[in-house]
Amino acid sequence: MNGPGQLHPHPGPAAQALAADAVDWAAVRADFPLLAREVHGKPLVYFDSANTGQKPAAVIDAVDAFYRHHNANVSRAVHQLGSEATEAYEGARRRIARFTNVRPDDLVLCSGTTFAINLVAYSWALPRLGPGDVILLTRMEHHANIVPWQLVAQRTGARIEVVELLPDGSLDLDMLRDKMTGAVKLLAVTHVSNVLGTVNPVAGICREARRRGITTVVDGSQALPHRPVDIAAIGCDFYAFTGHKMCGPTGTGALWARREHLAAMPPFLGGGEMITEVRLDGTVFADPPRRFEAGTPNIAGFIGLGAAVDYLDALGMANVEAREQELLAHFNEELRKVDGLRILGAAPGKAAVVSFVVDGVHAHDLATLLDLQGVAIRSGQHCAHPLLQWLGVTATCRASLAFYNTHDEIEAFVAALGKVRRLLA
Ligand code: PMP
């Protein structure tokens, strides 16, 4: 890494404050029909967006319109519906590519981050790694960015090494630098932690890895929904993301990869759609990205994701980030007033994901009782067992905010928390 300045590129709060005011956030919230419902007779406070995001009417309508008016399979039928479906599906690929600043042909559409990382593991890493090679991970990875690499290590004899964290939940960049030895073939790192909210300086990390000949895989699941992400500018080799956390339908996501990797990778799954010719004695595979998209895709889902990125684009991701930072500042301020509540993760510039524990109360009990107050948060280990082991806790509560949340909800959350604690006292 070339200097500390490049490793901490978080925009300052002052720059963000201007953008937060640029949008009518009450009107934006009204775009999300589900947020108007009640739960257990109380107005819903949905603080679980890191788990899955809610969907604006534009996305729901796009999926509905596809099934009502255009439903057909893609890339097969010559009839009118078939060409409408194909055009809508490929149009979505182009919109998702534009949103992330990459070429549509370098974007493999798939079911989400888990699939995307497994595709890299099986198709890129398995044929390339061997005994003596190192796969470098970080302590804060989601299981989706750990388990596939363990499977690769088991099959190839490669070894996994881990970069640890500093007490505030930032990545230990000195340790990372030291661990980037000649044996490291692959570095897998999350852009934003789903537990701590830590935003890793992935552009600086990938630049340094590239200089040392290390291939990089970035898990963008928690980044794309919350901040502007220019994948091309990050300079990684692979970038994986999931659609359902960024206002899109479940079962959608993508892997972006450098063209040269996609061109050199064998198919992961075989079947229809990924070939140009099949004979009984051999098959000619389609060019990327279709080579990696066997079978009928989630057509309606991607049309919904296309609508989601249009929606986010219209909001402006800088505005989204600024809004969420403003909500986070208020949330932190309110939580600081709660006795016995400890927030886990205080990295500078963190995203609006707040994991916490409360003295004497189990996380699941707290989440269950909050649910009865209409408040939805997640409790447990958040698919991050190694991180929870490091934190020294068996479970945490996690409140994760999105731009459609409100200051009133933050106050309702704190009031509900007080009520629950009185019940438990
Ligand atoms: N990585 C991170 C950081 C995540 O938060 C998640 C979802 N919780 C995933 C990977 C997995 O995403 P999916 O289940 O959509 O494949």
Short mmCIF file of C-alpha atoms and ligand atoms in Angstrom, two decimals:
data_model
loop_
_atom_site.label_atom_id
_atom_site.label_comp_id
_atom_site.label_asym_id
_atom_site.label_seq_id
_atom_site.Cartn_x
_atom_site.Cartn_y
_atom_site.Cartn_z
CA MET A 1 0.00 0.00 0.00
CA ASN A 2 1.37 3.33 -0.97
CA GLY A 3 0.48 5.51 2.00
CA PRO A 4 -2.06 5.92 4.72
CA GLY A 5 -4.02 8.56 2.77
CA GLN A 6 -5.04 6.04 0.16
CA LEU A 7 -6.11 3.49 2.72
CA HIS A 8 -8.74 5.63 4.44
CA PRO A 9 -10.71 7.27 1.66
CA HIS A 10 -13.88 7.86 3.67
CA PRO A 11 -15.66 11.05 2.65
CA GLY A 12 -16.01 13.53 5.50
CA PRO A 13 -19.41 14.08 7.11
CA ALA A 14 -19.47 17.74 6.11
CA ALA A 15 -19.36 16.84 2.43
CA GLN A 16 -22.18 14.36 2.99
CA ALA A 17 -24.45 16.71 4.91
CA LEU A 18 -25.25 18.75 1.80
CA ALA A 19 -26.34 15.74 -0.18
CA ALA A 20 -28.63 14.42 2.59
CA ASP A 21 -30.92 17.42 2.23
CA ALA A 22 -31.24 17.08 -1.52
CA VAL A 23 -34.03 14.50 -1.40
CA ASP A 24 -37.57 14.44 0.03
CA TRP A 25 -37.03 11.38 2.22
CA ALA A 26 -40.65 11.21 3.40
CA ALA A 27 -41.74 10.86 -0.22
CA VAL A 28 -39.06 8.23 -0.76
CA ARG A 29 -40.31 6.22 2.19
CA ALA A 30 -43.82 6.30 0.74
CA ASP A 31 -42.44 4.44 -2.30
CA PHE A 32 -42.07 1.34 -0.10
CA PRO A 33 -45.56 -0.09 0.46
CA LEU A 34 -44.53 -2.66 3.06
CA LEU A 35 -43.16 0.00 5.40
CA ALA A 36 -46.70 1.25 6.01
CA ARG A 37 -47.85 -2.00 7.63
CA GLU A 38 -48.24 -2.82 11.28
CA VAL A 39 -46.69 -5.73 13.17
CA HIS A 40 -48.37 -7.01 16.34
CA GLY A 41 -50.61 -3.94 16.25
CA LYS A 42 -47.65 -1.51 16.20
CA PRO A 43 -46.24 0.49 13.28
CA LEU A 44 -43.41 -1.51 11.73
CA VAL A 45 -39.86 -0.31 12.41
CA TYR A 46 -37.79 -2.25 9.90
CA PHE A 47 -34.14 -2.20 11.01
CA ASP A 48 -33.04 -5.37 9.22
CA SER A 49 -31.97 -4.10 5.83
CA ALA A 50 -28.54 -5.74 6.01
CA ASN A 51 -30.45 -9.02 6.01
CA THR A 52 -32.66 -8.10 3.09
CA GLY A 53 -33.85 -4.73 1.86
CA GLN A 54 -37.44 -3.65 1.29
CA LYS A 55 -38.68 -3.06 -2.25
CA PRO A 56 -40.06 0.13 -3.77
CA ALA A 57 -43.28 -0.02 -5.81
CA ALA A 58 -41.23 0.53 -8.98
CA VAL A 59 -39.55 -2.86 -8.45
CA ILE A 60 -42.74 -4.67 -7.48
CA ASP A 61 -44.51 -3.16 -10.50
CA ALA A 62 -41.72 -4.15 -12.89
CA VAL A 63 -41.94 -7.80 -11.77
CA ASP A 64 -45.74 -7.68 -11.91
CA ALA A 65 -45.74 -6.14 -15.40
CA PHE A 66 -43.33 -8.77 -16.68
CA TYR A 67 -45.56 -11.65 -15.57
CA ARG A 68 -48.77 -9.93 -16.68
CA HIS A 69 -47.63 -8.78 -20.11
CA HIS A 70 -44.31 -10.18 -21.29
CA ASN A 71 -43.61 -13.54 -19.64
CA ALA A 72 -41.56 -15.87 -21.86
CA ASN A 73 -38.18 -17.56 -21.68
CA VAL A 74 -35.11 -15.65 -22.83
CA SER A 75 -32.64 -16.24 -25.68
CA ARG A 76 -34.69 -19.10 -27.19
CA ALA A 77 -38.06 -18.33 -28.66
CA VAL A 78 -38.43 -16.32 -31.90
CA HIS A 79 -41.92 -15.18 -30.96
CA GLN A 80 -42.74 -11.63 -29.87
CA LEU A 81 -42.97 -12.43 -26.16
CA GLY A 82 -39.61 -14.19 -26.31
CA SER A 83 -37.93 -11.17 -27.84
CA GLU A 84 -39.60 -8.81 -25.35
CA ALA A 85 -38.42 -10.95 -22.44
CA THR A 86 -34.89 -11.20 -23.85
CA GLU A 87 -34.70 -7.47 -24.48
CA ALA A 88 -35.95 -6.71 -20.93
CA TYR A 89 -33.52 -9.19 -19.38
CA GLU A 90 -30.50 -7.96 -21.36
CA GLY A 91 -31.62 -4.39 -20.72
CA ALA A 92 -31.45 -5.15 -17.00
CA ARG A 93 -27.91 -6.47 -17.42
CA ARG A 94 -26.94 -3.20 -19.14
CA ARG A 95 -28.53 -1.12 -16.37
CA ILE A 96 -26.83 -3.07 -13.59
CA ALA A 97 -23.54 -2.73 -15.47
CA ARG A 98 -23.98 1.02 -15.85
CA PHE A 99 -24.84 1.34 -12.15
CA THR A 100 -21.56 -0.34 -11.19
CA ASN A 101 -19.48 1.16 -14.04
CA VAL A 102 -18.55 -2.08 -15.77
CA ARG A 103 -19.16 -3.62 -19.20
CA PRO A 104 -22.35 -5.72 -19.44
CA ASP A 105 -20.41 -8.60 -21.02
CA ASP A 106 -18.19 -8.86 -17.95
CA LEU A 107 -21.15 -9.30 -15.61
CA VAL A 108 -22.30 -12.85 -14.90
CA LEU A 109 -25.87 -12.76 -13.64
CA CYS A 110 -26.50 -15.33 -10.91
CA SER A 111 -28.53 -15.95 -7.77
CA GLY A 112 -26.41 -13.76 -5.48
CA THR A 113 -23.11 -13.33 -3.72
CA THR A 114 -22.99 -16.91 -2.46
CA PHE A 115 -23.25 -18.26 -6.00
CA ALA A 116 -20.86 -15.63 -7.34
CA ILE A 117 -18.08 -16.47 -4.86
CA ASN A 118 -18.57 -20.20 -5.39
CA LEU A 119 -18.22 -19.60 -9.13
CA VAL A 120 -14.81 -18.00 -8.53
CA ALA A 121 -13.86 -20.78 -6.13
CA TYR A 122 -14.74 -23.65 -8.43
CA SER A 123 -13.97 -22.16 -11.79
CA TRP A 124 -11.00 -19.90 -11.11
CA ALA A 125 -9.35 -21.16 -7.91
CA LEU A 126 -9.73 -24.96 -8.03
CA PRO A 127 -7.76 -25.40 -11.25
CA ARG A 128 -5.07 -22.93 -10.21
CA LEU A 129 -4.22 -23.47 -6.55
CA GLY A 130 -2.07 -26.20 -5.07
CA PRO A 131 -0.06 -27.18 -1.99
CA GLY A 132 1.99 -24.28 -0.63
CA ASP A 133 -0.39 -21.64 -1.99
CA VAL A 134 -2.14 -19.32 0.44
CA ILE A 135 -5.67 -17.94 0.36
CA LEU A 136 -5.83 -14.80 2.47
CA LEU A 137 -9.11 -13.95 4.22
CA THR A 138 -10.08 -11.44 6.85
CA ARG A 139 -11.61 -12.06 10.27
CA MET A 140 -14.72 -10.09 9.30
CA GLU A 141 -15.84 -12.20 6.32
CA HIS A 142 -19.36 -13.58 5.96
CA HIS A 143 -19.49 -17.38 5.71
CA ALA A 144 -20.12 -16.96 1.97
CA ASN A 145 -16.58 -15.62 1.70
CA ILE A 146 -15.03 -18.27 3.98
CA VAL A 147 -16.59 -21.66 3.35
CA PRO A 148 -16.02 -21.78 -0.44
CA TRP A 149 -12.31 -21.08 0.21
CA GLN A 150 -12.15 -23.84 2.81
CA LEU A 151 -13.60 -26.22 0.21
CA VAL A 152 -10.95 -25.08 -2.27
CA ALA A 153 -8.20 -25.46 0.34
CA GLN A 154 -9.35 -29.00 1.18
CA ARG A 155 -9.30 -30.05 -2.45
CA THR A 156 -6.08 -28.36 -3.52
CA GLY A 157 -3.85 -28.46 -0.46
CA ALA A 158 -3.74 -24.65 -0.36
CA ARG A 159 -3.67 -23.04 3.08
CA ILE A 160 -5.91 -20.33 4.52
CA GLU A 161 -4.46 -17.41 6.45
CA VAL A 162 -6.43 -14.72 8.21
CA VAL A 163 -5.91 -10.99 8.63
CA GLU A 164 -7.08 -9.88 12.07
CA LEU A 165 -8.84 -6.71 13.19
CA LEU A 166 -7.92 -3.74 15.32
CA PRO A 167 -9.95 -3.16 18.51
CA ASP A 168 -12.32 -0.70 16.77
CA GLY A 169 -13.21 -3.32 14.15
CA SER A 170 -11.04 -1.94 11.35
CA LEU A 171 -8.93 -4.29 9.34
CA ASP A 172 -5.33 -4.47 10.58
CA LEU A 173 -3.73 -3.07 7.43
CA ASP A 174 -0.19 -3.58 8.74
CA MET A 175 -0.91 -7.24 9.26
CA LEU A 176 -2.51 -7.40 5.82
CA ARG A 177 0.60 -5.89 4.26
CA ASP A 178 2.84 -8.35 6.12
CA LYS A 179 0.71 -11.31 5.10
CA MET A 180 0.74 -10.48 1.40
CA THR A 181 3.71 -12.76 0.74
CA GLY A 182 4.73 -14.46 -2.47
CA ALA A 183 2.75 -17.57 -1.42
CA VAL A 184 -0.56 -15.71 -1.47
CA LYS A 185 -2.49 -16.42 -4.66
CA LEU A 186 -5.83 -15.03 -3.66
CA LEU A 187 -7.16 -12.39 -1.28
CA ALA A 188 -10.87 -12.44 -0.42
CA VAL A 189 -12.12 -9.37 1.42
CA THR A 190 -15.47 -7.83 2.13
CA HIS A 191 -16.10 -4.25 1.05
CA VAL A 192 -18.38 -3.57 4.04
CA SER A 193 -18.78 -5.82 7.11
CA ASN A 194 -22.33 -7.08 7.67
CA VAL A 195 -21.73 -7.15 11.44
CA LEU A 196 -19.42 -4.24 12.29
CA GLY A 197 -20.30 -1.89 9.44
CA THR A 198 -16.57 -1.43 8.81
CA VAL A 199 -15.88 -0.08 5.32
CA ASN A 200 -12.64 -1.54 4.04
CA PRO A 201 -10.41 0.58 1.78
CA VAL A 202 -10.71 -1.97 -0.98
CA ALA A 203 -9.24 0.17 -3.77
CA GLY A 204 -5.95 0.61 -1.88
CA ILE A 205 -5.91 -3.04 -0.85
CA CYS A 206 -6.55 -4.28 -4.39
CA ARG A 207 -3.93 -1.95 -5.82
CA GLU A 208 -1.33 -3.34 -3.47
CA ALA A 209 -2.43 -6.93 -4.07
CA ARG A 210 -2.20 -6.42 -7.80
CA ARG A 211 1.31 -5.04 -7.48
CA ARG A 212 2.24 -8.27 -5.71
CA GLY A 213 0.49 -10.52 -8.25
CA ILE A 214 -2.33 -11.50 -5.87
CA THR A 215 -5.81 -12.03 -7.32
CA THR A 216 -8.57 -10.23 -5.39
CA VAL A 217 -12.19 -11.14 -4.70
CA VAL A 218 -14.32 -8.41 -3.14
CA ASP A 219 -17.65 -9.20 -1.48
CA GLY A 220 -19.79 -6.17 -2.26
CA SER A 221 -23.06 -7.42 -0.70
CA GLN A 222 -23.21 -4.68 1.94
CA ALA A 223 -21.61 -1.93 -0.12
CA LEU A 224 -23.70 -1.54 -3.26
CA PRO A 225 -26.98 -0.91 -1.39
CA HIS A 226 -25.50 1.95 0.63
CA ARG A 227 -22.82 3.93 -1.21
CA PRO A 228 -21.63 4.78 -4.70
CA VAL A 229 -19.58 1.85 -5.96
CA ASP A 230 -17.45 2.08 -9.07
CA ILE A 231 -16.20 -1.47 -9.53
CA ALA A 232 -13.83 -0.50 -12.32
CA ALA A 233 -12.17 2.08 -10.05
CA ILE A 234 -11.69 -0.44 -7.23
CA GLY A 235 -9.34 -2.40 -9.44
CA CYS A 236 -10.18 -5.86 -8.05
CA ASP A 237 -10.21 -9.05 -10.08
CA PHE A 238 -13.68 -10.21 -8.99
CA TYR A 239 -16.56 -8.31 -7.35
CA ALA A 240 -19.61 -10.21 -6.07
CA PHE A 241 -22.96 -8.76 -5.07
CA THR A 242 -26.51 -9.61 -4.22
CA GLY A 243 -29.66 -7.92 -5.55
CA HIS A 244 -32.05 -8.44 -2.65
CA LYS A 245 -30.15 -6.10 -0.33
CA MET A 246 -30.25 -3.28 -2.91
CA CYS A 247 -34.02 -3.00 -3.38
CA GLY A 248 -34.10 -5.88 -5.87
CA PRO A 249 -35.83 -9.28 -5.72
CA THR A 250 -34.34 -12.28 -3.95
CA GLY A 251 -32.45 -14.77 -6.10
CA THR A 252 -30.61 -12.08 -8.05
CA GLY A 253 -27.01 -10.96 -8.00
CA ALA A 254 -23.90 -10.89 -10.10
CA LEU A 255 -20.25 -11.58 -10.39
CA TRP A 256 -18.14 -9.01 -12.17
CA ALA A 257 -14.79 -10.33 -13.32
CA ARG A 258 -11.91 -9.06 -15.38
CA ARG A 259 -12.37 -10.10 -18.95
CA GLU A 260 -9.17 -12.15 -19.02
CA HIS A 261 -10.34 -14.25 -16.07
CA LEU A 262 -13.75 -14.94 -17.56
CA ALA A 263 -12.14 -15.89 -20.87
CA ALA A 264 -9.83 -18.38 -19.15
CA MET A 265 -12.34 -19.94 -16.73
CA PRO A 266 -14.05 -23.27 -17.48
CA PRO A 267 -17.82 -23.46 -16.99
CA PHE A 268 -19.09 -24.08 -13.50
CA LEU A 269 -22.49 -25.56 -14.38
CA GLY A 270 -23.41 -27.20 -17.70
CA GLY A 271 -26.75 -27.12 -19.49
CA GLY A 272 -28.83 -25.04 -21.85
CA GLU A 273 -28.10 -21.35 -22.53
CA MET A 274 -24.33 -21.70 -21.92
CA ILE A 275 -23.40 -23.41 -25.22
CA THR A 276 -23.18 -22.57 -28.89
CA GLU A 277 -23.13 -26.18 -30.11
CA VAL A 278 -23.65 -29.54 -28.44
CA ARG A 279 -22.70 -32.82 -30.09
CA LEU A 280 -22.79 -36.13 -28.28
CA ASP A 281 -19.00 -36.22 -28.42
CA GLY A 282 -18.39 -32.67 -27.23
CA THR A 283 -19.70 -29.17 -26.70
CA VAL A 284 -18.68 -25.69 -27.75
CA PHE A 285 -19.31 -23.30 -24.90
CA ALA A 286 -20.75 -19.83 -25.32
CA ASP A 287 -18.56 -16.81 -24.70
CA PRO A 288 -18.70 -15.19 -21.25
CA PRO A 289 -20.87 -14.19 -19.53
CA ARG A 290 -23.37 -16.75 -20.92
CA ARG A 291 -20.86 -19.58 -20.45
CA PHE A 292 -21.53 -19.20 -16.73
CA GLU A 293 -25.30 -18.80 -16.93
CA ALA A 294 -26.59 -22.34 -17.48
CA GLY A 295 -30.34 -22.91 -17.47
CA THR A 296 -33.29 -20.54 -17.33
CA PRO A 297 -32.32 -17.49 -15.31
CA ASN A 298 -34.43 -15.57 -12.80
CA ILE A 299 -35.82 -13.40 -15.60
CA ALA A 300 -38.45 -11.53 -13.61
CA GLY A 301 -35.99 -11.10 -10.75
CA PHE A 302 -33.41 -9.40 -12.94
CA ILE A 303 -36.04 -7.18 -14.53
CA GLY A 304 -36.88 -6.18 -10.96
CA LEU A 305 -33.21 -5.60 -10.20
CA GLY A 306 -32.94 -3.41 -13.31
CA ALA A 307 -35.82 -1.32 -11.90
CA ALA A 308 -34.07 -1.26 -8.51
CA VAL A 309 -30.84 0.17 -9.87
CA ASP A 310 -32.80 2.75 -11.86
CA TYR A 311 -34.55 3.70 -8.62
CA LEU A 312 -31.27 3.98 -6.69
CA ASP A 313 -29.66 5.87 -9.56
CA ALA A 314 -32.48 8.39 -9.54
CA LEU A 315 -32.06 8.86 -5.78
CA GLY A 316 -28.31 9.22 -6.20
CA MET A 317 -26.08 6.89 -4.22
CA ALA A 318 -24.18 9.82 -2.69
CA ASN A 319 -27.53 11.02 -1.31
CA VAL A 320 -28.32 7.54 -0.02
CA GLU A 321 -24.97 7.35 1.73
CA ALA A 322 -25.37 10.82 3.23
CA ARG A 323 -28.89 10.04 4.46
CA GLU A 324 -27.77 6.82 6.10
CA GLN A 325 -24.80 8.54 7.75
CA GLU A 326 -27.14 11.16 9.16
CA LEU A 327 -29.47 8.45 10.53
CA LEU A 328 -26.49 6.56 11.94
CA ALA A 329 -25.21 9.63 13.79
CA HIS A 330 -28.63 10.10 15.42
CA PHE A 331 -28.92 6.38 16.19
CA ASN A 332 -25.49 6.28 17.86
CA GLU A 333 -26.35 9.34 19.90
CA GLU A 334 -29.58 7.72 21.16
CA LEU A 335 -27.94 4.37 21.86
CA ARG A 336 -25.20 6.03 23.90
CA LYS A 337 -27.91 7.03 26.39
CA VAL A 338 -28.95 3.40 26.97
CA ASP A 339 -27.36 1.91 30.10
CA GLY A 340 -25.56 -1.37 29.68
CA LEU A 341 -25.67 -1.31 25.89
CA ARG A 342 -22.39 -1.93 24.10
CA ILE A 343 -21.92 -1.28 20.40
CA LEU A 344 -19.55 -3.63 18.58
CA GLY A 345 -17.65 -1.89 15.81
CA ALA A 346 -16.50 1.71 15.79
CA ALA A 347 -14.33 1.97 12.68
CA PRO A 348 -14.15 5.49 11.25
CA GLY A 349 -16.62 6.00 8.41
CA LYS A 350 -18.58 2.84 9.25
CA ALA A 351 -21.85 2.04 7.51
CA ALA A 352 -25.26 2.13 9.24
CA VAL A 353 -25.01 -1.40 10.61
CA VAL A 354 -25.06 -1.42 14.39
CA SER A 355 -24.35 -4.64 16.27
CA PHE A 356 -24.79 -4.45 20.01
CA VAL A 357 -25.17 -6.45 23.18
CA VAL A 358 -27.09 -5.49 26.30
CA ASP A 359 -25.89 -6.54 29.74
CA GLY A 360 -27.82 -9.45 31.18
CA VAL A 361 -30.12 -9.94 28.17
CA HIS A 362 -29.74 -12.60 25.50
CA ALA A 363 -29.79 -11.21 21.97
CA HIS A 364 -32.59 -13.55 20.83
CA ASP A 365 -34.78 -12.61 23.81
CA LEU A 366 -34.26 -8.95 23.07
CA ALA A 367 -35.03 -9.35 19.36
CA THR A 368 -38.13 -11.42 20.12
CA LEU A 369 -39.49 -8.86 22.58
CA LEU A 370 -38.66 -5.99 20.24
CA ASP A 371 -40.62 -7.78 17.52
CA LEU A 372 -43.68 -7.64 19.77
CA GLN A 373 -43.20 -3.86 19.74
CA GLY A 374 -43.17 -3.85 15.93
CA VAL A 375 -39.38 -3.55 15.71
CA ALA A 376 -37.57 -5.92 13.34
CA ILE A 377 -33.87 -6.46 14.01
CA ARG A 378 -31.65 -9.48 13.57
CA SER A 379 -30.08 -11.45 16.41
CA GLY A 380 -27.57 -14.28 16.35
CA GLN A 381 -24.24 -14.79 14.66
CA HIS A 382 -25.00 -13.14 11.30
CA CYS A 383 -23.24 -15.86 9.26
CA ALA A 384 -19.96 -14.65 10.75
CA HIS A 385 -18.95 -17.20 13.41
CA PRO A 386 -15.21 -16.39 13.27
CA LEU A 387 -15.95 -12.72 13.85
CA LEU A 388 -18.25 -13.45 16.79
CA GLN A 389 -15.52 -15.67 18.27
CA TRP A 390 -13.13 -12.74 18.04
CA LEU A 391 -15.70 -10.42 19.61
CA GLY A 392 -16.03 -12.92 22.45
CA VAL A 393 -19.81 -13.08 22.31
CA THR A 394 -22.13 -15.91 21.35
CA ALA A 395 -24.72 -13.66 19.71
CA THR A 396 -25.39 -10.01 19.03
CA CYS A 397 -28.37 -7.92 18.14
CA ARG A 398 -27.98 -6.10 14.85
CA ALA A 399 -29.97 -3.07 13.80
CA SER A 400 -29.24 -2.17 10.20
CA LEU A 401 -30.64 0.98 8.66
CA ALA A 402 -31.43 2.07 5.15
CA PHE A 403 -32.22 5.42 3.55
CA TYR A 404 -35.98 4.73 3.89
CA ASN A 405 -35.76 4.67 7.68
CA THR A 406 -36.60 7.79 9.69
CA HIS A 407 -35.51 9.70 12.75
CA ASP A 408 -38.90 8.92 14.31
CA GLU A 409 -38.20 5.22 13.94
CA ILE A 410 -34.91 5.65 15.78
CA GLU A 411 -36.82 7.19 18.66
CA ALA A 412 -39.48 4.47 18.49
CA PHE A 413 -36.69 1.89 18.60
CA VAL A 414 -35.12 3.39 21.71
CA ALA A 415 -38.53 3.66 23.40
CA ALA A 416 -39.27 0.00 22.56
CA LEU A 417 -35.87 -1.00 23.91
CA GLY A 418 -36.59 0.81 27.19
CA LYS A 419 -39.97 -0.93 27.47
CA VAL A 420 -38.47 -4.36 26.83
CA ARG A 421 -35.78 -3.81 29.43
CA ARG A 422 -38.35 -2.76 32.01
CA LEU A 423 -40.25 -5.97 31.24
CA LEU A 424 -37.11 -8.02 31.76
CA ALA A 425 -36.01 -6.23 34.93
N1 PMP B 1 -21.62 -11.42 2.17
C1 PMP B 1 -22.13 -10.54 3.04
C2 PMP B 1 -21.23 -9.48 3.62
C3 PMP B 1 -23.48 -10.58 3.35
O1 PMP B 1 -24.00 -9.70 4.22
C4 PMP B 1 -24.30 -11.58 2.77
C5 PMP B 1 -25.78 -11.68 3.10
N2 PMP B 1 -26.05 -11.68 4.47
C6 PMP B 1 -23.71 -12.48 1.88
C7 PMP B 1 -22.38 -12.37 1.60
C8 PMP B 1 -24.50 -13.56 1.22
O2 PMP B 1 -25.43 -13.05 0.32
P1 PMP B 1 -26.53 -14.01 -0.33
O3 PMP B 1 -27.14 -14.79 0.81
O4 PMP B 1 -27.49 -13.07 -0.96
O5 PMP B 1 -25.83 -14.88 -1.31
#
